[in-house]
CSV table of C-alpha atoms and ligand atoms in Angstrom, one decimal:
chain,number,residue,atom,x,y,z
A,25,ASP,CA,102.3,168.4,189.3
A,26,PRO,CA,103.0,171.8,187.8
A,27,ILE,CA,104.1,171.9,184.2
A,28,LEU,CA,106.7,174.5,185.0
A,29,LYS,CA,108.7,175.0,188.2
A,30,VAL,CA,111.0,178.0,188.3
A,31,ARG,CA,113.2,178.1,191.4
A,32,ASP,CA,115.5,180.9,192.6
A,33,LEU,CA,116.1,182.1,189.0
A,34,GLU,CA,118.7,184.7,188.6
A,35,VAL,CA,119.5,186.3,185.3
A,36,THR,CA,122.4,188.8,185.0
A,37,TYR,CA,123.3,191.1,182.2
A,38,ILE,CA,127.1,191.1,182.0
A,39,THR,CA,128.1,194.5,180.5
A,40,ASP,CA,131.1,196.8,180.3
A,41,ASN,CA,129.5,199.0,182.9
A,42,GLY,CA,129.3,196.0,185.3
A,43,ASP,CA,126.9,193.2,186.1
A,44,PHE,CA,123.2,193.9,186.4
A,45,LYS,CA,120.8,191.4,188.0
A,46,ALA,CA,117.6,191.8,186.0
A,47,VAL,CA,116.0,188.8,187.7
A,48,LYS,CA,116.7,188.1,191.3
A,49,SER,CA,115.8,184.8,193.0
A,50,VAL,CA,112.4,184.4,191.2
A,51,SER,CA,110.4,181.3,192.0
A,52,PHE,CA,106.9,180.3,190.7
A,53,ASP,CA,104.9,177.3,189.4
A,54,ILE,CA,102.6,177.1,186.5
A,55,GLY,CA,99.9,174.4,186.8
A,56,LYS,CA,98.7,172.2,184.0
A,57,SER,CA,96.1,174.1,182.0
A,58,GLU,CA,96.7,177.2,184.1
A,59,ILE,CA,96.8,180.7,182.6
A,60,PHE,CA,99.5,182.3,184.8
A,61,GLY,CA,100.1,186.1,184.5
A,62,LEU,CA,103.3,187.9,185.0
A,63,ALA,CA,102.7,191.6,185.5
A,64,GLY,CA,104.9,194.6,186.4
A,65,GLU,CA,106.1,197.8,185.0
A,66,SER,CA,108.3,198.1,182.0
A,67,GLY,CA,111.9,197.1,182.8
A,68,CYS,CA,111.1,194.9,185.9
A,69,GLY,CA,112.4,191.7,184.2
A,70,LYS,CA,109.4,190.0,182.6
A,71,SER,CA,110.8,189.5,179.1
A,72,THR,CA,114.1,188.4,180.6
A,73,ILE,CA,112.2,185.5,182.3
A,74,ALA,CA,110.2,184.7,179.1
A,75,PHE,CA,113.4,184.4,177.1
A,76,ALA,CA,115.2,182.4,179.8
A,77,ILE,CA,112.4,179.8,179.9
A,78,ASN,CA,112.8,179.2,176.2
A,79,ARG,CA,116.5,179.4,176.5
A,80,LEU,CA,116.3,182.2,173.8
A,81,HIS,CA,118.3,184.6,176.0
A,82,LYS,CA,121.5,185.8,174.4
A,83,PRO,CA,124.6,187.6,175.7
A,84,PRO,CA,124.9,189.8,177.7
A,85,ALA,CA,122.1,187.9,179.5
A,86,LEU,CA,123.3,184.9,181.5
A,87,ILE,CA,121.4,182.6,183.8
A,88,THR,CA,123.6,182.9,186.9
A,89,LYS,CA,121.5,180.8,189.4
A,90,GLY,CA,118.4,178.6,189.8
A,91,SER,CA,116.5,176.1,187.8
A,92,ILE,CA,113.7,176.0,185.3
A,93,GLU,CA,112.0,172.6,185.5
A,94,TYR,CA,109.6,171.7,182.7
A,95,ASP,CA,107.6,168.5,183.1
A,96,GLY,CA,110.4,167.2,185.4
A,97,THR,CA,113.4,168.2,183.3
A,98,ASN,CA,115.7,171.1,184.2
A,99,LEU,CA,115.9,173.0,181.0
A,100,ILE,CA,119.1,174.8,182.1
A,101,ALA,CA,120.9,171.5,182.0
A,102,LEU,CA,119.9,170.6,178.5
A,103,THR,CA,122.3,170.9,175.5
A,104,GLU,CA,121.3,173.4,172.8
A,105,GLN,CA,120.2,170.4,170.6
A,106,GLN,CA,118.0,168.9,173.3
A,107,MET,CA,116.5,172.3,173.9
A,108,GLY,CA,115.8,172.7,170.2
A,109,VAL,CA,113.3,169.8,170.5
A,110,VAL,CA,111.6,171.2,173.7
A,111,ARG,CA,111.4,174.7,172.2
A,112,TRP,CA,108.3,175.0,169.9
A,113,LYS,CA,107.3,171.3,170.4
A,114,ASP,CA,106.7,171.6,174.1
A,115,ILE,CA,107.0,175.3,174.8
A,116,ALA,CA,105.9,177.8,172.2
A,117,MET,CA,106.5,181.5,172.3
A,118,VAL,CA,104.4,184.4,171.0
A,119,PHE,CA,106.0,187.8,170.9
A,120,GLN,CA,104.6,191.3,170.9
A,121,SER,CA,105.1,191.6,167.2
A,122,ALA,CA,103.7,188.8,165.0
A,123,MET,CA,106.2,189.8,162.4
A,124,ASN,CA,108.9,188.4,164.6
A,125,SER,CA,107.4,185.0,164.1
A,126,LEU,CA,106.1,185.2,160.5
A,127,ASN,CA,108.1,185.2,157.3
A,128,PRO,CA,107.0,188.3,155.3
A,129,VAL,CA,107.7,186.7,151.9
A,130,LEU,CA,106.1,183.3,152.4
A,131,PRO,CA,102.3,182.6,152.0
A,132,ILE,CA,100.7,181.6,155.4
A,133,GLN,CA,100.0,178.1,154.1
A,134,GLU,CA,103.7,177.5,153.6
A,135,GLN,CA,104.5,178.7,157.1
A,136,PHE,CA,102.1,176.2,158.6
A,137,ALA,CA,103.5,173.5,156.3
A,138,ASP,CA,107.1,174.3,157.2
A,139,VAL,CA,106.5,173.8,160.9
A,140,MET,CA,104.5,170.5,160.3
A,141,ARG,CA,107.0,169.1,157.7
A,142,HIS,CA,110.0,169.9,159.9
A,143,HIS,CA,108.6,168.8,163.3
A,144,LEU,CA,105.9,166.3,162.5
A,145,GLY,CA,107.0,164.9,159.1
A,146,TYR,CA,103.6,165.8,157.6
A,147,SER,CA,103.0,165.9,153.8
A,148,ASN,CA,101.8,169.1,152.2
A,149,GLU,CA,98.3,167.6,152.0
A,150,GLN,CA,98.3,166.6,155.7
A,151,ALA,CA,99.6,170.0,156.7
A,152,LYS,CA,97.0,171.8,154.6
A,153,GLU,CA,94.2,169.9,156.2
A,154,ARG,CA,95.5,170.6,159.7
A,155,ALA,CA,96.1,174.3,158.9
A,156,GLU,CA,92.5,174.7,157.7
A,157,LYS,CA,91.2,173.3,161.0
A,158,LEU,CA,93.4,175.6,163.0
A,159,LEU,CA,92.3,178.6,160.9
A,160,ASP,CA,88.6,177.7,161.6
A,161,LEU,CA,89.4,177.7,165.3
A,162,VAL,CA,90.9,181.2,165.2
A,163,ASN,CA,88.1,182.5,162.9
A,164,ILE,CA,90.1,183.2,159.8
A,165,PRO,CA,88.6,182.1,156.5
A,166,ARG,CA,90.4,179.1,155.0
A,167,GLU,CA,90.8,180.6,151.6
A,168,ARG,CA,93.1,183.2,153.1
A,169,LEU,CA,95.8,180.5,153.6
A,170,SER,CA,97.4,181.6,150.2
A,171,GLU,CA,97.9,185.2,151.4
A,172,TYR,CA,101.0,186.8,152.8
A,173,PRO,CA,101.4,188.2,156.4
A,174,HIS,CA,101.1,191.9,155.3
A,175,GLN,CA,97.6,191.2,153.9
A,176,PHE,CA,96.2,190.5,157.4
A,177,SER,CA,95.3,193.0,160.2
A,178,GLY,CA,97.5,193.1,163.3
A,179,GLY,CA,95.0,191.1,165.3
A,180,MET,CA,94.7,188.5,162.6
A,181,ARG,CA,98.4,188.1,162.4
A,182,GLN,CA,98.7,187.5,166.1
A,183,ARG,CA,95.9,184.9,165.7
A,184,LEU,CA,97.9,183.3,162.9
A,185,VAL,CA,101.0,183.1,165.1
A,186,ILE,CA,99.0,181.4,167.8
A,187,ALA,CA,97.5,179.0,165.3
A,188,ILE,CA,101.0,178.1,164.0
A,189,ALA,CA,102.2,177.5,167.5
A,190,LEU,CA,99.3,175.1,168.1
A,191,CYS,CA,100.4,172.9,165.2
A,192,LEU,CA,102.8,171.2,167.5
A,193,ASN,CA,100.4,170.9,170.5
A,194,PRO,CA,102.7,172.7,172.9
A,195,LYS,CA,101.9,172.1,176.6
A,196,LEU,CA,103.0,175.6,177.5
A,197,ILE,CA,102.8,178.8,175.5
A,198,VAL,CA,104.8,181.8,176.7
A,199,MET,CA,103.1,185.0,175.5
A,200,ASP,CA,105.2,188.2,175.9
A,201,GLU,CA,102.9,191.3,175.5
A,202,PRO,CA,100.9,189.5,172.8
A,203,THR,CA,98.2,192.1,172.5
A,204,THR,CA,100.1,195.3,173.5
A,205,ALA,CA,100.4,196.6,169.9
A,206,LEU,CA,96.7,196.1,169.3
A,207,ASP,CA,93.6,198.2,170.0
A,208,VAL,CA,91.3,197.4,172.9
A,209,VAL,CA,88.6,195.7,171.0
A,210,VAL,CA,91.0,193.4,169.2
A,211,GLN,CA,92.8,192.8,172.5
A,212,ARG,CA,89.6,191.5,174.0
A,213,GLU,CA,88.9,189.3,171.0
A,214,ILE,CA,92.4,187.7,171.3
A,215,LEU,CA,91.9,187.1,175.0
A,216,GLN,CA,88.6,185.3,174.3
A,217,GLN,CA,90.4,183.3,171.6
A,218,ILE,CA,93.2,182.2,174.0
A,219,TYR,CA,90.6,181.2,176.6
A,220,GLN,CA,88.6,179.1,174.1
A,221,LEU,CA,91.7,177.5,172.6
A,222,ARG,CA,92.9,176.5,176.0
A,223,LYS,CA,89.7,174.6,176.5
A,224,GLU,CA,90.2,172.8,173.2
A,225,PHE,CA,93.9,172.1,173.4
A,226,ASP,CA,94.5,172.1,177.2
A,227,PHE,CA,97.8,174.0,177.2
A,228,SER,CA,99.1,176.2,180.0
A,229,VAL,CA,100.0,179.9,179.4
A,230,LEU,CA,102.5,182.3,180.8
A,231,PHE,CA,100.9,185.6,179.9
A,232,ILE,CA,103.1,188.6,180.3
A,233,THR,CA,102.0,192.2,180.1
A,234,HIS,CA,102.4,195.5,182.0
A,235,ASP,CA,98.6,195.9,181.7
A,236,LEU,CA,97.2,194.5,185.0
A,237,ALA,CA,93.6,195.2,184.1
A,238,LEU,CA,93.8,193.3,180.8
A,239,MET,CA,95.6,190.4,182.5
A,240,SER,CA,93.0,190.0,185.2
A,241,GLN,CA,90.3,189.3,182.6
A,242,LEU,CA,92.2,186.2,181.4
A,243,CYS,CA,94.5,184.8,184.1
A,244,ASP,CA,93.9,182.3,186.8
A,245,ARG,CA,96.7,183.7,189.0
A,246,ILE,CA,98.9,186.7,188.6
A,247,ALA,CA,102.4,187.3,189.9
A,248,VAL,CA,103.5,190.9,190.2
A,249,MET,CA,107.1,191.8,189.7
A,250,ARG,CA,109.1,194.8,190.8
A,251,TYR,CA,112.8,195.4,190.2
A,252,GLY,CA,113.6,191.8,189.2
A,253,GLU,CA,111.6,190.2,192.0
A,254,ILE,CA,108.1,188.7,192.4
A,255,VAL,CA,106.5,190.8,195.2
A,256,GLU,CA,103.1,189.1,195.2
A,257,VAL,CA,101.0,186.3,193.7
A,258,ASN,CA,97.3,186.7,193.6
A,259,GLN,CA,94.2,184.8,192.4
A,260,ALA,CA,92.9,186.9,189.5
A,261,ARG,CA,89.5,187.1,191.2
A,262,GLU,CA,91.0,189.2,194.0
A,263,ILE,CA,92.3,191.6,191.5
A,264,ARG,CA,89.0,191.7,189.7
A,265,ASN,CA,87.2,192.6,192.9
A,266,ASN,CA,89.8,195.1,194.1
A,267,PRO,CA,91.0,196.9,191.0
I,310,LIG,P1,110.3,194.0,181.0
I,310,LIG,O1,110.1,192.8,180.1
I,310,LIG,O2,109.7,193.8,182.4
I,310,LIG,O3,110.0,195.3,180.4
I,310,LIG,P2,113.1,193.3,180.6
I,310,LIG,O4,113.2,191.9,181.0
I,310,LIG,O5,113.1,193.6,179.2
I,310,LIG,O6,111.9,194.0,181.4
I,310,LIG,O7,114.3,194.1,181.2
I,310,LIG,C1,114.7,194.0,182.6
I,310,LIG,C2,115.9,194.9,182.9
I,310,LIG,O8,117.0,194.4,182.2
I,310,LIG,C3,115.7,196.3,182.5
I,310,LIG,O9,116.2,197.1,183.5
I,310,LIG,C4,116.6,196.4,181.3
I,310,LIG,O10,117.1,197.7,181.1
I,310,LIG,C5,117.7,195.4,181.5
I,310,LIG,N1,118.1,194.9,180.2
I,310,LIG,C6,117.4,194.3,179.2
I,310,LIG,N2,118.1,193.9,178.2
I,310,LIG,C7,119.4,194.3,178.5
I,310,LIG,C8,120.7,194.2,177.8
I,310,LIG,N3,120.7,193.6,176.6
I,310,LIG,N4,121.7,194.6,178.4
I,310,LIG,C9,121.7,195.2,179.7
I,310,LIG,N5,120.5,195.3,180.3
I,310,LIG,C10,119.4,194.9,179.8
I,311,LIG,P1,115.2,174.9,163.0
I,311,LIG,O1,115.4,173.7,163.8
I,311,LIG,O2,115.3,174.7,161.5
I,311,LIG,O3,116.1,176.1,163.5
I,311,LIG,P2,113.1,175.9,164.6
I,311,LIG,O4,112.2,174.9,165.1
I,311,LIG,O5,114.1,176.5,165.5
I,311,LIG,O6,113.7,175.4,163.2
I,311,LIG,O7,112.2,177.1,164.0
I,311,LIG,C1,112.7,178.1,163.3
I,311,LIG,C2,111.8,179.3,163.5
I,311,LIG,O8,110.4,179.0,163.1
I,311,LIG,C3,111.7,179.7,164.9
I,311,LIG,O9,112.7,180.7,165.3
I,311,LIG,C4,110.3,180.3,165.1
I,311,LIG,O10,110.3,181.7,164.7
I,311,LIG,C5,109.5,179.5,164.1
I,311,LIG,N1,108.7,178.5,164.7
I,311,LIG,C6,108.9,177.1,164.6
I,311,LIG,N2,108.0,176.4,165.3
I,311,LIG,C7,107.2,177.3,165.8
I,311,LIG,C8,106.0,177.3,166.7
I,311,LIG,N3,105.5,176.1,167.1
I,311,LIG,N4,105.5,178.4,167.1
I,311,LIG,C9,105.9,179.6,166.7
I,311,LIG,N5,107.0,179.7,165.9
I,311,LIG,C10,107.6,178.6,165.5
């Protein structure tokens, strides 16, 4: 069974100038352990879908139709409290800017510990041990745990965000333009990293970017959106062979 089933999803921005359907009857599945790409030009509705899946959408955005089934549960029907458990623990989100996820005035070690204390009930010692292992996996030296976000490069910060997300072993990670702000060499390193981590942790990924070439290096399948609709879904291999 797929880990995520999106059916006939419609998201409308309700504004003073009228209603605007940014997402129109979108359906797709993400398989277990699959890296699923969502491509399309800026403004076609990708981020709106990413936020809706995590129920992080806010007014004026409103889910006006459809269902988002995660592991058999329709997320749209959950209370905010129930959704709070699913969010991060089952579905993590990585944004374009790592600084949206990191606290600038807290050492990295504390940010790992907060997540593990809060969600897993870990002691500081347990959290430190796990954080060190995760840093090893994203190739950041353990001794840098005491540093603050601004002391890391942009690429390292994004790797830290991914490592923090992995604390809770999410089954799905929604990544919205996770490498767009980074240079090409660093982008490639992060894609490699995601690919390796997926082997280790066996999560699925919804990978969102406007950069089709980049996406075809990583994804198993790619859906292409235009004006709020999915217009095609391809195996990435086809795109690699016919750029
Ligand atoms: P993408 O992620 O593909 O760049 P978005 O999901 O951010 O696209 O936006 C989809 C459409 O919804 C765009 O046309 C955008 O202008 C519109 N939109 C986004 N946010 C709002 C908002 N807060 N109010 C009204 N329209 C919005
Ligand atoms: P609370 O229940 O105290 O509101 P949350 O679980 O909502 O705590 O997390 C608060 C913030 O911490 C989130 O908005 C997010 O930025 C960050 N966060 C928590 N867990 C994770 C995670 N697994 N991956 C990425 N960021 C996380």
